[in-house]
Amino acid sequence: MRTTSIPVVAAALAGAVALAGCGATGNAETAEFPSEDLSVVIPYNPGGSTDTMGRLFTDLLADELGVGVKVENVPGAVGSTGVAQVVTGQDQSGHTVFFAPYDAVGLVPLQVDGLPYEAADVNVIGIAIQAPSTLAVKADAPWNTLEELVAAAKADPGTIRVAAANSGSQRHMTVEALSADSGAEFAPVFFTGGAGEGVIATLQGSVEAVITDLGAIAGQVEAGELKVLGTSDPNFQDNPLLEGATHWNDAGYGLVENVSDGEWVLAVSKDVPEDAVNTLREAFDAVVTSDGWRETVETRYLIAPDPANTEDTLQVRRDSFTEALPLMS
């Protein structure tokens, strides 16, 4: 496997887990839930998309529950530092939750030996947001369709560089799945600073393409600086920003379709009592299906999913992560 910081995840987490045990509060036997404010861990830095959307969502969730909310950013190790703090922490009452991309739950544990949690240790309350994937190139790039880009990658293997976030990330897996599905050889290029770095690199010509969600590049597409060639957006034909794009399924790229979509989830430890989980889930469903939340995510070119589809969606993602993981070795 190509490696960056992922192999040191387990060691880096040891201190965070110890701190979680020392500073946590709460009692799993609390008679009534909720009995205190929510503590929300967001396992990424302040100011990014996960932080922004997590704060917006959990504010609404706390209002629905009738309590306050305290947010703590715990970045590191592709999101797993913050997840581990919640899963292994002393407070298992349900008052401590995390808001994170699902790959921190379903993908990172497949890659890292010694991680203090696995996917089975996490109880996902629900999917707050789905982010369809897009592949974009500079507007003046010589390829105007996904088919043309794939042909170029086949003609000169490894020369089409694709910005793919961190090594070992879901975006990295998407690039490898694109190579596998298309029979071409794309070269993933890694950036630790989030989608913005990959977008800038594409605009500057340091890479030929970027895989991200549409919200991260909408401004550049609107300005005529980027064009989208591939997408998983189910409503792509109705979106002028995706004019000319090919849906992954229409291209026959089923693995890309199944690994590329991002989901932001709200989750707790599996040890949280069932009554607390049910109360959280009821409030979660009320928020995610509200007109206000749908409007919030749709203005960012994201999707507020139907809660009834949560487990099916996550099962597809888990199965696809397992299938695609050998491609990253």
JSON list of N, CA and C in Angstrom, two decimals, residues 60-92:
[
{"chain": "A", "resi": 60, "resn": "LEU", "atom": "N", "xyz": [-28.90, 22.02, 15.12]},
{"chain": "A", "resi": 60, "resn": "LEU", "atom": "CA", "xyz": [-30.30, 21.68, 14.89]},
{"chain": "A", "resi": 60, "resn": "LEU", "atom": "C", "xyz": [-30.70, 20.45, 15.71]},
{"chain": "A", "resi": 61, "resn": "LEU", "atom": "N", "xyz": [-29.80, 19.49, 15.80]},
{"chain": "A", "resi": 61, "resn": "LEU", "atom": "CA", "xyz": [-30.08, 18.28, 16.56]},
{"chain": "A", "resi": 61, "resn": "LEU", "atom": "C", "xyz": [-30.29, 18.61, 18.04]},
{"chain": "A", "resi": 62, "resn": "ALA", "atom": "N", "xyz": [-29.41, 19.45, 18.59]},
{"chain": "A", "resi": 62, "resn": "ALA", "atom": "CA", "xyz": [-29.53, 19.84, 19.99]},
{"chain": "A", "resi": 62, "resn": "ALA", "atom": "C", "xyz": [-30.84, 20.58, 20.24]},
{"chain": "A", "resi": 63, "resn": "ASP", "atom": "N", "xyz": [-31.22, 21.44, 19.31]},
{"chain": "A", "resi": 63, "resn": "ASP", "atom": "CA", "xyz": [-32.51, 22.14, 19.44]},
{"chain": "A", "resi": 63, "resn": "ASP", "atom": "C", "xyz": [-33.66, 21.14, 19.46]},
{"chain": "A", "resi": 64, "resn": "GLU", "atom": "N", "xyz": [-33.58, 20.14, 18.61]},
{"chain": "A", "resi": 64, "resn": "GLU", "atom": "CA", "xyz": [-34.63, 19.12, 18.54]},
{"chain": "A", "resi": 64, "resn": "GLU", "atom": "C", "xyz": [-34.71, 18.35, 19.86]},
{"chain": "A", "resi": 65, "resn": "LEU", "atom": "N", "xyz": [-33.57, 18.13, 20.49]},
{"chain": "A", "resi": 65, "resn": "LEU", "atom": "CA", "xyz": [-33.51, 17.40, 21.76]},
{"chain": "A", "resi": 65, "resn": "LEU", "atom": "C", "xyz": [-33.80, 18.30, 22.96]},
{"chain": "A", "resi": 66, "resn": "GLY", "atom": "N", "xyz": [-33.75, 19.61, 22.75]},
{"chain": "A", "resi": 66, "resn": "GLY", "atom": "CA", "xyz": [-34.00, 20.53, 23.85]},
{"chain": "A", "resi": 66, "resn": "GLY", "atom": "C", "xyz": [-32.82, 20.72, 24.78]},
{"chain": "A", "resi": 67, "resn": "VAL", "atom": "N", "xyz": [-31.60, 20.58, 24.25]},
{"chain": "A", "resi": 67, "resn": "VAL", "atom": "CA", "xyz": [-30.40, 20.75, 25.06]},
{"chain": "A", "resi": 67, "resn": "VAL", "atom": "C", "xyz": [-29.42, 21.66, 24.32]},
{"chain": "A", "resi": 68, "resn": "GLY", "atom": "N", "xyz": [-28.32, 22.00, 24.98]},
{"chain": "A", "resi": 68, "resn": "GLY", "atom": "CA", "xyz": [-27.26, 22.75, 24.34]},
{"chain": "A", "resi": 68, "resn": "GLY", "atom": "C", "xyz": [-26.27, 21.80, 23.67]},
{"chain": "A", "resi": 69, "resn": "VAL", "atom": "N", "xyz": [-25.24, 22.39, 23.05]},
{"chain": "A", "resi": 69, "resn": "VAL", "atom": "CA", "xyz": [-24.25, 21.58, 22.36]},
{"chain": "A", "resi": 69, "resn": "VAL", "atom": "C", "xyz": [-22.88, 22.20, 22.53]},
{"chain": "A", "resi": 70, "resn": "LYS", "atom": "N", "xyz": [-21.89, 21.34, 22.76]},
{"chain": "A", "resi": 70, "resn": "LYS", "atom": "CA", "xyz": [-20.49, 21.74, 22.85]},
{"chain": "A", "resi": 70, "resn": "LYS", "atom": "C", "xyz": [-19.72, 20.97, 21.79]},
{"chain": "A", "resi": 71, "resn": "VAL", "atom": "N", "xyz": [-18.96, 21.68, 20.97]},
{"chain": "A", "resi": 71, "resn": "VAL", "atom": "CA", "xyz": [-18.23, 21.05, 19.87]},
{"chain": "A", "resi": 71, "resn": "VAL", "atom": "C", "xyz": [-16.74, 21.09, 20.16]},
{"chain": "A", "resi": 72, "resn": "GLU", "atom": "N", "xyz": [-16.08, 19.97, 19.93]},
{"chain": "A", "resi": 72, "resn": "GLU", "atom": "CA", "xyz": [-14.63, 19.86, 20.08]},
{"chain": "A", "resi": 72, "resn": "GLU", "atom": "C", "xyz": [-14.05, 19.31, 18.78]},
{"chain": "A", "resi": 73, "resn": "ASN", "atom": "N", "xyz": [-13.08, 20.01, 18.23]},
{"chain": "A", "resi": 73, "resn": "ASN", "atom": "CA", "xyz": [-12.37, 19.52, 17.05]},
{"chain": "A", "resi": 73, "resn": "ASN", "atom": "C", "xyz": [-11.19, 18.68, 17.50]},
{"chain": "A", "resi": 74, "resn": "VAL", "atom": "N", "xyz": [-11.14, 17.43, 17.04]},
{"chain": "A", "resi": 74, "resn": "VAL", "atom": "CA", "xyz": [-10.07, 16.50, 17.40]},
{"chain": "A", "resi": 74, "resn": "VAL", "atom": "C", "xyz": [-9.50, 15.92, 16.10]},
{"chain": "A", "resi": 75, "resn": "PRO", "atom": "N", "xyz": [-8.68, 16.68, 15.39]},
{"chain": "A", "resi": 75, "resn": "PRO", "atom": "CA", "xyz": [-8.18, 16.21, 14.09]},
{"chain": "A", "resi": 75, "resn": "PRO", "atom": "C", "xyz": [-7.06, 15.19, 14.25]},
{"chain": "A", "resi": 76, "resn": "GLY", "atom": "N", "xyz": [-6.81, 14.48, 13.15]},
{"chain": "A", "resi": 76, "resn": "GLY", "atom": "CA", "xyz": [-5.67, 13.58, 13.11]},
{"chain": "A", "resi": 76, "resn": "GLY", "atom": "C", "xyz": [-6.01, 12.20, 12.59]},
{"chain": "A", "resi": 77, "resn": "ALA", "atom": "N", "xyz": [-5.04, 11.63, 11.86]},
{"chain": "A", "resi": 77, "resn": "ALA", "atom": "CA", "xyz": [-5.10, 10.23, 11.43]},
{"chain": "A", "resi": 77, "resn": "ALA", "atom": "C", "xyz": [-6.35, 9.92, 10.62]},
{"chain": "A", "resi": 78, "resn": "VAL", "atom": "N", "xyz": [-6.62, 10.77, 9.62]},
{"chain": "A", "resi": 78, "resn": "VAL", "atom": "CA", "xyz": [-7.74, 10.59, 8.69]},
{"chain": "A", "resi": 78, "resn": "VAL", "atom": "C", "xyz": [-9.06, 10.45, 9.46]},
{"chain": "A", "resi": 79, "resn": "GLY", "atom": "N", "xyz": [-9.20, 11.22, 10.52]},
{"chain": "A", "resi": 79, "resn": "GLY", "atom": "CA", "xyz": [-10.45, 11.25, 11.28]},
{"chain": "A", "resi": 79, "resn": "GLY", "atom": "C", "xyz": [-10.52, 10.25, 12.41]},
{"chain": "A", "resi": 80, "resn": "SER", "atom": "N", "xyz": [-9.60, 9.28, 12.44]},
{"chain": "A", "resi": 80, "resn": "SER", "atom": "CA", "xyz": [-9.74, 8.20, 13.41]},
{"chain": "A", "resi": 80, "resn": "SER", "atom": "C", "xyz": [-9.38, 8.61, 14.84]},
{"chain": "A", "resi": 81, "resn": "THR", "atom": "N", "xyz": [-8.60, 9.67, 15.01]},
{"chain": "A", "resi": 81, "resn": "THR", "atom": "CA", "xyz": [-8.27, 10.11, 16.37]},
{"chain": "A", "resi": 81, "resn": "THR", "atom": "C", "xyz": [-9.53, 10.53, 17.11]},
{"chain": "A", "resi": 82, "resn": "GLY", "atom": "N", "xyz": [-10.35, 11.35, 16.47]},
{"chain": "A", "resi": 82, "resn": "GLY", "atom": "CA", "xyz": [-11.59, 11.79, 17.10]},
{"chain": "A", "resi": 82, "resn": "GLY", "atom": "C", "xyz": [-12.59, 10.67, 17.29]},
{"chain": "A", "resi": 83, "resn": "VAL", "atom": "N", "xyz": [-12.69, 9.80, 16.29]},
{"chain": "A", "resi": 83, "resn": "VAL", "atom": "CA", "xyz": [-13.61, 8.66, 16.41]},
{"chain": "A", "resi": 83, "resn": "VAL", "atom": "C", "xyz": [-13.20, 7.79, 17.60]},
{"chain": "A", "resi": 84, "resn": "ALA", "atom": "N", "xyz": [-11.91, 7.51, 17.72]},
{"chain": "A", "resi": 84, "resn": "ALA", "atom": "CA", "xyz": [-11.44, 6.68, 18.82]},
{"chain": "A", "resi": 84, "resn": "ALA", "atom": "C", "xyz": [-11.73, 7.32, 20.17]},
{"chain": "A", "resi": 85, "resn": "GLN", "atom": "N", "xyz": [-11.63, 8.63, 20.24]},
{"chain": "A", "resi": 85, "resn": "GLN", "atom": "CA", "xyz": [-11.89, 9.31, 21.51]},
{"chain": "A", "resi": 85, "resn": "GLN", "atom": "C", "xyz": [-13.33, 9.08, 21.97]},
{"chain": "A", "resi": 86, "resn": "VAL", "atom": "N", "xyz": [-14.26, 9.07, 21.02]},
{"chain": "A", "resi": 86, "resn": "VAL", "atom": "CA", "xyz": [-15.67, 8.85, 21.38]},
{"chain": "A", "resi": 86, "resn": "VAL", "atom": "C", "xyz": [-15.93, 7.37, 21.66]},
{"chain": "A", "resi": 87, "resn": "VAL", "atom": "N", "xyz": [-15.41, 6.50, 20.82]},
{"chain": "A", "resi": 87, "resn": "VAL", "atom": "CA", "xyz": [-15.73, 5.08, 20.93]},
{"chain": "A", "resi": 87, "resn": "VAL", "atom": "C", "xyz": [-15.12, 4.47, 22.20]},
{"chain": "A", "resi": 88, "resn": "THR", "atom": "N", "xyz": [-13.93, 4.92, 22.57]},
{"chain": "A", "resi": 88, "resn": "THR", "atom": "CA", "xyz": [-13.25, 4.33, 23.73]},
{"chain": "A", "resi": 88, "resn": "THR", "atom": "C", "xyz": [-13.37, 5.19, 24.98]},
{"chain": "A", "resi": 89, "resn": "GLY", "atom": "N", "xyz": [-14.07, 6.31, 24.89]},
{"chain": "A", "resi": 89, "resn": "GLY", "atom": "CA", "xyz": [-14.17, 7.23, 26.02]},
{"chain": "A", "resi": 89, "resn": "GLY", "atom": "C", "xyz": [-15.03, 6.69, 27.15]},
{"chain": "A", "resi": 90, "resn": "GLN", "atom": "N", "xyz": [-14.92, 7.35, 28.29]},
{"chain": "A", "resi": 90, "resn": "GLN", "atom": "CA", "xyz": [-15.64, 6.91, 29.48]},
{"chain": "A", "resi": 90, "resn": "GLN", "atom": "C", "xyz": [-17.13, 7.21, 29.40]},
{"chain": "A", "resi": 91, "resn": "ASP", "atom": "N", "xyz": [-17.51, 8.26, 28.70]},
{"chain": "A", "resi": 91, "resn": "ASP", "atom": "CA", "xyz": [-18.93, 8.62, 28.59]},
{"chain": "A", "resi": 91, "resn": "ASP", "atom": "C", "xyz": [-19.60, 7.78, 27.51]},
{"chain": "A", "resi": 92, "resn": "GLN", "atom": "N", "xyz": [-20.34, 6.79, 27.90]},
{"chain": "A", "resi": 92, "resn": "GLN", "atom": "CA", "xyz": [-21.10, 5.95, 26.97]},
{"chain": "A", "resi": 92, "resn": "GLN", "atom": "C", "xyz": [-22.59, 6.13, 27.20]}
]
